[in-house]
PDB file of C-alpha atoms in Angstrom:
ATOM      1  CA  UNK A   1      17.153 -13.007 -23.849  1.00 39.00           C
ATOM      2  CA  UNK A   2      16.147 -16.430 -23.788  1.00 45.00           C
ATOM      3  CA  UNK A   3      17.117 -19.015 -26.510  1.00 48.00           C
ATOM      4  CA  UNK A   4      15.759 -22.246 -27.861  1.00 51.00           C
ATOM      5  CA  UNK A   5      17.680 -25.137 -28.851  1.00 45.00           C
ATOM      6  CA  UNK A   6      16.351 -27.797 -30.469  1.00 40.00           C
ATOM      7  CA  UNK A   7      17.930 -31.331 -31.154  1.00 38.00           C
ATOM      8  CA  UNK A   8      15.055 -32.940 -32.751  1.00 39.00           C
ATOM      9  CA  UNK A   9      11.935 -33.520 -33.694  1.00 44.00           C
ATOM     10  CA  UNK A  10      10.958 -36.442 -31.042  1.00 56.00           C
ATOM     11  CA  UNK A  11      12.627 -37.458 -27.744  1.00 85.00           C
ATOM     12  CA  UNK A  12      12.766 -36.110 -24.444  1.00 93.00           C
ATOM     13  CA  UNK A  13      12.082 -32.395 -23.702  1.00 95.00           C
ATOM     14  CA  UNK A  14      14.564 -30.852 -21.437  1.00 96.00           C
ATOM     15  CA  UNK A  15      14.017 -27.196 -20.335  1.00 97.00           C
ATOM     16  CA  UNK A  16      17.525 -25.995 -19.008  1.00 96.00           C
ATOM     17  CA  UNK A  17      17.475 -22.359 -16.593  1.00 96.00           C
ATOM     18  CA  UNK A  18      21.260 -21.028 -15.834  1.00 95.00           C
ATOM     19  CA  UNK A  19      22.189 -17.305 -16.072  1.00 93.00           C
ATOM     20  CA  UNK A  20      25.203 -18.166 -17.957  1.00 92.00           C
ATOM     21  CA  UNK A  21      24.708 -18.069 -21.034  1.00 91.00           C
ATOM     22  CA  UNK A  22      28.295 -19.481 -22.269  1.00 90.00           C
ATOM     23  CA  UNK A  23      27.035 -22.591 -20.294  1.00 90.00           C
ATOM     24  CA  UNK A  24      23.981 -22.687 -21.836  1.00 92.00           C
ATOM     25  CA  UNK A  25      25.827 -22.807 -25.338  1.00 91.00           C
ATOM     26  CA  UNK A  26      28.155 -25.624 -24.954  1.00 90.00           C
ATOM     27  CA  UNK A  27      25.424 -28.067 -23.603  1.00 90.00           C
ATOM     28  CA  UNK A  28      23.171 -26.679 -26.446  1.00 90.00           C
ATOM     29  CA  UNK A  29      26.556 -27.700 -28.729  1.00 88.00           C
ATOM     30  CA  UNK A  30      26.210 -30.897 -27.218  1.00 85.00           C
ATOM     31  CA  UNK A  31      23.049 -31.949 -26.987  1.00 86.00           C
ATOM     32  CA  UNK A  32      22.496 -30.469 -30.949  1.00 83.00           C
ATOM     33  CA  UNK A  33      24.161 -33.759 -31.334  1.00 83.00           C
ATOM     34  CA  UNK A  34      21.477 -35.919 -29.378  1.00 88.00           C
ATOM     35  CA  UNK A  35      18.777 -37.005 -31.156  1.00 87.00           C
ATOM     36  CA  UNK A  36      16.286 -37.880 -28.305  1.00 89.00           C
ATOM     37  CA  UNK A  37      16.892 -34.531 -26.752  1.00 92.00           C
ATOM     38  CA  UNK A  38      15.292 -31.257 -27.288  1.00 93.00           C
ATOM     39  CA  UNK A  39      16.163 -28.864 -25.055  1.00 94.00           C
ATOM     40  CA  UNK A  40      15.310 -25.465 -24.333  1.00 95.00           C
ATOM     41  CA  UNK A  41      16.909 -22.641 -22.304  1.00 95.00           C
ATOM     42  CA  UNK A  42      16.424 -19.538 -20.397  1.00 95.00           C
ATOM     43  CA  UNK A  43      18.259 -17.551 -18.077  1.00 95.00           C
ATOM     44  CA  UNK A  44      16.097 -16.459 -15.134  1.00 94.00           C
ATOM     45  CA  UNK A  45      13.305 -18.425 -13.213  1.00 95.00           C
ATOM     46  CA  UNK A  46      11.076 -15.987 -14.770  1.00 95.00           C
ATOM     47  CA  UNK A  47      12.232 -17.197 -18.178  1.00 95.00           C
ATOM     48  CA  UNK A  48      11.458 -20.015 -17.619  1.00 96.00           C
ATOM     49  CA  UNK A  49       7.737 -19.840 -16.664  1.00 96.00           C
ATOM     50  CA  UNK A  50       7.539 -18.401 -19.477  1.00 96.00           C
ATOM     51  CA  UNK A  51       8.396 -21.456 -21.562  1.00 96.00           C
ATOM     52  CA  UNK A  52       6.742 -23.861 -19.346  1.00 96.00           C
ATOM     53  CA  UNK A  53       3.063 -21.531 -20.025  1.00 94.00           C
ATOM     54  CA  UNK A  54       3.669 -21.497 -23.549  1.00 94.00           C
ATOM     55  CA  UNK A  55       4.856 -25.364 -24.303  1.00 93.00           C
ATOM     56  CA  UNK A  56       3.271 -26.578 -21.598  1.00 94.00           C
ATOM     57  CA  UNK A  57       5.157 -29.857 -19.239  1.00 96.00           C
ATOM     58  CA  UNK A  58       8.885 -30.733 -19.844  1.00 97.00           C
ATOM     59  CA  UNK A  59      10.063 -34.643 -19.375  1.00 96.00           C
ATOM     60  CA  UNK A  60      12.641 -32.588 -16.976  1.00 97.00           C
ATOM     61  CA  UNK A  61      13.664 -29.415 -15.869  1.00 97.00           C
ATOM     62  CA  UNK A  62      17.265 -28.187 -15.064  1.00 96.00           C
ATOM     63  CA  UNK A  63      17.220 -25.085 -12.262  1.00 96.00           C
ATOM     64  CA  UNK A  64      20.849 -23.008 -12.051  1.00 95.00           C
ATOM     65  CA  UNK A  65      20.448 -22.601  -7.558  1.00 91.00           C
ATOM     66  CA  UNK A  66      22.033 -19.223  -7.874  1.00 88.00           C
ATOM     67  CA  UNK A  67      20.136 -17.690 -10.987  1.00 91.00           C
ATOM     68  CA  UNK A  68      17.803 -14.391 -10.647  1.00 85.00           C
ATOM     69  CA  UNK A  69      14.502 -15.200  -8.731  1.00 89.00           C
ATOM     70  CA  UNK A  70      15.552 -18.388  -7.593  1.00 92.00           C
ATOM     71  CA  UNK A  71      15.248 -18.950  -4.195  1.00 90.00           C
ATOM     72  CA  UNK A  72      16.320 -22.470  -2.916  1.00 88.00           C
ATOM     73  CA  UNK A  73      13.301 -25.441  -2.056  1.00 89.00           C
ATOM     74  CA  UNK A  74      10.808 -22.627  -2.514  1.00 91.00           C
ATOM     75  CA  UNK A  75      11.447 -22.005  -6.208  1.00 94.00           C
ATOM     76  CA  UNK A  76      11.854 -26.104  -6.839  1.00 94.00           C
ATOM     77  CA  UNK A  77       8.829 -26.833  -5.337  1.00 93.00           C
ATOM     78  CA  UNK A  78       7.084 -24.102  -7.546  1.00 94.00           C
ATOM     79  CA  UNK A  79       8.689 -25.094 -10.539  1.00 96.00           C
ATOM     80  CA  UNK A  80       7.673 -28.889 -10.299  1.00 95.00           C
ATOM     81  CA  UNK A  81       3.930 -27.709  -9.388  1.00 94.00           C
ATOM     82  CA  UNK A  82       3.788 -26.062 -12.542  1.00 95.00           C
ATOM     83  CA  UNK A  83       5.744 -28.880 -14.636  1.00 96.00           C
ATOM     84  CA  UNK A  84       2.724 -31.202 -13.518  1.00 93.00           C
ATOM     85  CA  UNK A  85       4.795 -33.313 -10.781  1.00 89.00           C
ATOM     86  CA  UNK A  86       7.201 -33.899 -14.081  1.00 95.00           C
ATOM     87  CA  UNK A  87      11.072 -34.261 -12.713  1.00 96.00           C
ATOM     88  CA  UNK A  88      12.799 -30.768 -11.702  1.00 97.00           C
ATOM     89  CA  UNK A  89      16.524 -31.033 -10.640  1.00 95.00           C
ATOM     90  CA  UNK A  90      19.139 -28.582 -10.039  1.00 94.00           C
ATOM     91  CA  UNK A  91      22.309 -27.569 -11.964  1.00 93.00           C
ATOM     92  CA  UNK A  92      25.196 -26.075  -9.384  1.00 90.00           C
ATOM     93  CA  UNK A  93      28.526 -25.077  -9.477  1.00 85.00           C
ATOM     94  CA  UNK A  94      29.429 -25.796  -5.721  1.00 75.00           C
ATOM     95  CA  UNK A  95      27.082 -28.286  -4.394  1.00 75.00           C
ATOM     96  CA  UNK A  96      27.322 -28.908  -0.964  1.00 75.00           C
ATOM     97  CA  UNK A  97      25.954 -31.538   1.272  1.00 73.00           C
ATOM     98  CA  UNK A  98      23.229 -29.055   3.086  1.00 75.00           C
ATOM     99  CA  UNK A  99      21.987 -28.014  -0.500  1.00 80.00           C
ATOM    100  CA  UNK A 100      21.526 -31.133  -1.779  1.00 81.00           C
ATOM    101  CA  UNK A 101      19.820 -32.624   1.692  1.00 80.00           C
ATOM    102  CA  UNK A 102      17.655 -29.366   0.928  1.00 84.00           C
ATOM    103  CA  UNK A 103      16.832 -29.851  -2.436  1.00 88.00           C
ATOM    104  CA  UNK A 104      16.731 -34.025  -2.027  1.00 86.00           C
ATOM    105  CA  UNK A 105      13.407 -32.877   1.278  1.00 86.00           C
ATOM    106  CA  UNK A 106      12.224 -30.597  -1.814  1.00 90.00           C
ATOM    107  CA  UNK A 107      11.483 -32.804  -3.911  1.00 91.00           C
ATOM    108  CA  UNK A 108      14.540 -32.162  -6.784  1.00 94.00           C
ATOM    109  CA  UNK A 109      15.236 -35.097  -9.254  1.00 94.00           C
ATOM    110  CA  UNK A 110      18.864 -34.675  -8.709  1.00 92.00           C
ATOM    111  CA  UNK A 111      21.610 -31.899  -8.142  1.00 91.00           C
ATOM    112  CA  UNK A 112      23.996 -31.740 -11.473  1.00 90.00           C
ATOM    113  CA  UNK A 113      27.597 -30.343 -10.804  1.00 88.00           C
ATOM    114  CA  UNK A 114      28.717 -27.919 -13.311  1.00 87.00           C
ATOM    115  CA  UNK A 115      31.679 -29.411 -12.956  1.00 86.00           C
ATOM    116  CA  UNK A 116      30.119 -32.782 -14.624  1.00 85.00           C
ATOM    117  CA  UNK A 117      31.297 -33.817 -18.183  1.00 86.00           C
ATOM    118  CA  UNK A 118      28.879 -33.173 -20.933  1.00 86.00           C
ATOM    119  CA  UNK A 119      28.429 -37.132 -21.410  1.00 85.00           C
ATOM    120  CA  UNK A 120      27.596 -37.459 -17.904  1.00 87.00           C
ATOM    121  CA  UNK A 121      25.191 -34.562 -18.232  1.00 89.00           C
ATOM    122  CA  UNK A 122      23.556 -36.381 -20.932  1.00 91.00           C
ATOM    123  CA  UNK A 123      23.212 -39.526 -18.976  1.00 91.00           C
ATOM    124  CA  UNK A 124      22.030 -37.472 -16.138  1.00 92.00           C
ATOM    125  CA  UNK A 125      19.366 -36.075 -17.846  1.00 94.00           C
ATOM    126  CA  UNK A 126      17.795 -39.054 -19.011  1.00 93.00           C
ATOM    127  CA  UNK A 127      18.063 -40.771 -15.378  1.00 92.00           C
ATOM    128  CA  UNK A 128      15.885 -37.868 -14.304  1.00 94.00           C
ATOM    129  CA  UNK A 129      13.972 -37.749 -16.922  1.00 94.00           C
ATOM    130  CA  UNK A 130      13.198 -41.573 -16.441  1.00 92.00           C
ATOM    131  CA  UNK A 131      12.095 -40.598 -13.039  1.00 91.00           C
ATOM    132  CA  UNK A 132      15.118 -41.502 -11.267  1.00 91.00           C
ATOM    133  CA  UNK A 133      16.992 -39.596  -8.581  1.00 89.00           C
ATOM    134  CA  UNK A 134      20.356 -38.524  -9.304  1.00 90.00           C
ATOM    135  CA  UNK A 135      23.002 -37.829  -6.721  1.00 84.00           C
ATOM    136  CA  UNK A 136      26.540 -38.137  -7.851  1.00 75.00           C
ATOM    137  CA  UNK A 137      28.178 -40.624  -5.712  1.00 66.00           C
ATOM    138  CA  UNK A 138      31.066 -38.219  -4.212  1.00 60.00           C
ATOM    139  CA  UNK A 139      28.660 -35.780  -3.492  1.00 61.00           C
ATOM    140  CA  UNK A 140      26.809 -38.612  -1.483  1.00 56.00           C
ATOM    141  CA  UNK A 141      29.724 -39.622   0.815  1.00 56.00           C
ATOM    142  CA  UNK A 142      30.441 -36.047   1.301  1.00 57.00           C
ATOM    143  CA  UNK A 143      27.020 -35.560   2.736  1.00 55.00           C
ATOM    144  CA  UNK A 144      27.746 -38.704   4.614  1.00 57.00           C
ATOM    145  CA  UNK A 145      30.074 -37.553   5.997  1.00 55.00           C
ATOM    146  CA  UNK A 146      29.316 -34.215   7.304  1.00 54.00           C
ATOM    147  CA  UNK A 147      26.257 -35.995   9.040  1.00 53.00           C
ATOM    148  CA  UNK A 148      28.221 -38.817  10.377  1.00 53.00           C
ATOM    149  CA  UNK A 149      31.061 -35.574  12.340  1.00 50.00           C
ATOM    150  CA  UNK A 150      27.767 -34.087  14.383  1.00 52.00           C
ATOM    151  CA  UNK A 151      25.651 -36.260  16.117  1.00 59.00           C
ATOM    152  CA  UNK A 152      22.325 -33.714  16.421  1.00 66.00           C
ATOM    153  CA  UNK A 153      21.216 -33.388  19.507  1.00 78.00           C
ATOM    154  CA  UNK A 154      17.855 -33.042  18.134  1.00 83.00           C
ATOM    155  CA  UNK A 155      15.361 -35.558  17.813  1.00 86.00           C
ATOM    156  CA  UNK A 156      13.877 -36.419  14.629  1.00 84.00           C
ATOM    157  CA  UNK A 157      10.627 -34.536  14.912  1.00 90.00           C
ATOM    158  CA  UNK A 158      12.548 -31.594  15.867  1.00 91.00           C
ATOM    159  CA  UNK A 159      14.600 -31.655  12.885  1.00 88.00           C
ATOM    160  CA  UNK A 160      11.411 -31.661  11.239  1.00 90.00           C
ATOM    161  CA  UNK A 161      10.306 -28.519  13.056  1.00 93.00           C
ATOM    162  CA  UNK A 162      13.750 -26.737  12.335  1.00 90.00           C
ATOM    163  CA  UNK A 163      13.385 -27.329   8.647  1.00 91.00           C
ATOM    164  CA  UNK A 164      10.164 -25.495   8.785  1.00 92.00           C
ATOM    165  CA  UNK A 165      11.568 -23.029  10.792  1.00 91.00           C
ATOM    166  CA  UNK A 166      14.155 -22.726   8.725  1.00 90.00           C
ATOM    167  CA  UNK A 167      12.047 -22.346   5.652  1.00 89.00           C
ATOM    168  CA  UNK A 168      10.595 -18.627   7.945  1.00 89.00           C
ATOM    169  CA  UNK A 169       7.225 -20.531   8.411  1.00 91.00           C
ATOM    170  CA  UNK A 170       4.918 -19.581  11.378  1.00 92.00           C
ATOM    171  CA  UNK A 171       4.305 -22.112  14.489  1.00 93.00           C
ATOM    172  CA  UNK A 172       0.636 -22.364  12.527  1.00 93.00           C
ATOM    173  CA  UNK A 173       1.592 -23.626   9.237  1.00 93.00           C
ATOM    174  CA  UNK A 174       4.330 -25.814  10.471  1.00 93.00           C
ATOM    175  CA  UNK A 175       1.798 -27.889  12.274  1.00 93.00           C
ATOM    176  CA  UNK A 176      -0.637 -28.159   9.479  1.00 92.00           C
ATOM    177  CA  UNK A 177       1.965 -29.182   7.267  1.00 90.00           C
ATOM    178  CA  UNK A 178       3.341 -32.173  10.084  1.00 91.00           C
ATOM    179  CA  UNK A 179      -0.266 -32.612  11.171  1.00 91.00           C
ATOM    180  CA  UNK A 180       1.230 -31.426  15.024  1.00 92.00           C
ATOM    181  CA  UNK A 181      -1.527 -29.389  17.437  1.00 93.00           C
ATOM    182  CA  UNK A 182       0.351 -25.709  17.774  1.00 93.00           C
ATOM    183  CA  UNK A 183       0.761 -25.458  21.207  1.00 93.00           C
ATOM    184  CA  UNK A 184       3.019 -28.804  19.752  1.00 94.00           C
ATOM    185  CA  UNK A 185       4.964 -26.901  17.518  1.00 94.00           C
ATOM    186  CA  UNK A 186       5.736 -24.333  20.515  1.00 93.00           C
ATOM    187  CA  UNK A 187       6.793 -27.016  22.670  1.00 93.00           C
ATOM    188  CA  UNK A 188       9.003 -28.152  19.633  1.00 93.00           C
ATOM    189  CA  UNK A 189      10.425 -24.594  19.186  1.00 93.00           C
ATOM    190  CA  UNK A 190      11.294 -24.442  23.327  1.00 93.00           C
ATOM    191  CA  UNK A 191      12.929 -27.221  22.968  1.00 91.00           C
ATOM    192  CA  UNK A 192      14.915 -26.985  20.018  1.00 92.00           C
ATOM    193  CA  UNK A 193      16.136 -23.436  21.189  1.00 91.00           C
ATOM    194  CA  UNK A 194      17.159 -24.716  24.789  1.00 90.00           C
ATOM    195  CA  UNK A 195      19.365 -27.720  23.097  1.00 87.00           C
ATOM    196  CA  UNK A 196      21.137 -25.184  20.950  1.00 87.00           C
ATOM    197  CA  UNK A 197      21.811 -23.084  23.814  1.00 87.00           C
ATOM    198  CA  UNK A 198      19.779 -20.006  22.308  1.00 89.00           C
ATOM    199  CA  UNK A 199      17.163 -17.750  23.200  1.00 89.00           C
ATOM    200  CA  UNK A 200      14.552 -17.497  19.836  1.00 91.00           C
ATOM    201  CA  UNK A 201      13.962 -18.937  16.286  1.00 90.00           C
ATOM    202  CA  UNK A 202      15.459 -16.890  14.447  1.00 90.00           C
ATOM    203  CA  UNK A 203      19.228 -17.980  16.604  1.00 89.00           C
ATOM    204  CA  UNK A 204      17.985 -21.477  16.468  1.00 89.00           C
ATOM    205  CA  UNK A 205      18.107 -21.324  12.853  1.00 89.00           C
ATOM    206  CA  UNK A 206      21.306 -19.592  12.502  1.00 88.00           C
ATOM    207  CA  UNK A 207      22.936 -22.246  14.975  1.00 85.00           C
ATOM    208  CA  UNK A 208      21.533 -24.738  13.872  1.00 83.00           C
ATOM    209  CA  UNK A 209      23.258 -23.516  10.024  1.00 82.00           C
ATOM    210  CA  UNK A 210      25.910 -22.943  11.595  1.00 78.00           C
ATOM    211  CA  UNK A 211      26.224 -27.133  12.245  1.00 76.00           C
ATOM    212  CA  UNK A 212      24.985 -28.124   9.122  1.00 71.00           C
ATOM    213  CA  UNK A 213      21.383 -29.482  10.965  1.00 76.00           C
ATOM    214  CA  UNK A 214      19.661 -27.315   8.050  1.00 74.00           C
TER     215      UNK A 214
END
């Protein structure tokens, strides 16, 4: 069942989705205690619609990545089209450095460890909510990192293309959404299939997984 926990009258309203509930209740016990945050909770992306249609925007919403109906850039992208372009981040337990370049080309305000202290939390949210992007530093160089051990042999259209493909969109809407001619996007797919050494999309995709490219 979906709860409600309110730190104030005025401030900044923070809607916070995670399946766990315990979670839910220690930053509720926190953020009772800060007066320019109310926050409200639910525990499934459907939940959460529901609070969003019946108070309308939130300064910032928190998405768990692993919660029922949630399914990766898709779901963030929905969620901030509903929240009226209003900052959506994600809340994680193991954030790696493919989910947060996914959720960073998605549009999220910021990936939140679970492992982050409540004061950070706090801190976090109002960064967001200030329409800032937050991306704890470690979590940075580690994505660094991983980047910097492959060199892609992909160009950067191509990369472009695989994200699409990646995303299980057709040759048609991937060149309406990067303005590219089809027969363009075909040429893309050839190509991106013969650098990985594989024979369709659907390998290219898992390969290209495989190497962190997506």
């Amino acid at each position: 069942m979906e709860t409600d926990e309110t730190s104030g009258a005025a401030g900044l309203s923070v809607l916070i989705a995670d399946d766990h509930t315990l979670i839910l209740e220690i930053i509720g016990l926190v953020l009772e205690n800060t007066p320019d945050i109310t926050l409200t909770t639910a525990i499934s992306v459907d939940g959460a619609i529901e609070k969003m249609r019946a108070h309308g925007p939130f300064d910032l919403i928190l998405l768990d990545l692993d919660m029922p109906g949630m399914n990766g850039g898709e779901t963030l992208r929905q969620i901030s089209g509903l929240n009226a372009g209003r900052p959506v981040g994600i809340i994680t337990g193991g954030p790696t450095p493919r989910v947060i370049e996914e959720m960073s080309r998605n549009g999220a305000a910021g990936v939140v460890p679970k492992t982050t202290s409540m004061k950070s939390l706090t801190n976090a949210i109002r960064f967001m909510a200030a329409g800032e992007r937050y991306f704890p530093l470690e979590l940075m160089q580690e994505q660094k990192a991983a980047q910097n051990a492959f060199v892609s042999p992909l160009s950067e259209r191509e990369v472009s293309v695989l994200h699409e493909l990646a995303d299980g969109k057709p040759n048609r809407e991937i060149g309406e959404n990067l303005k590219l001619a089809e027969a363009t996007v075909k040429m893309h797919v050839k190509s991106i299939c013969r650098k990985l050494g594989v024979s369709n999309r659907t390998q290219a995709v898992i390969a290209a997984r495989n190497l962190k490219l997506v």
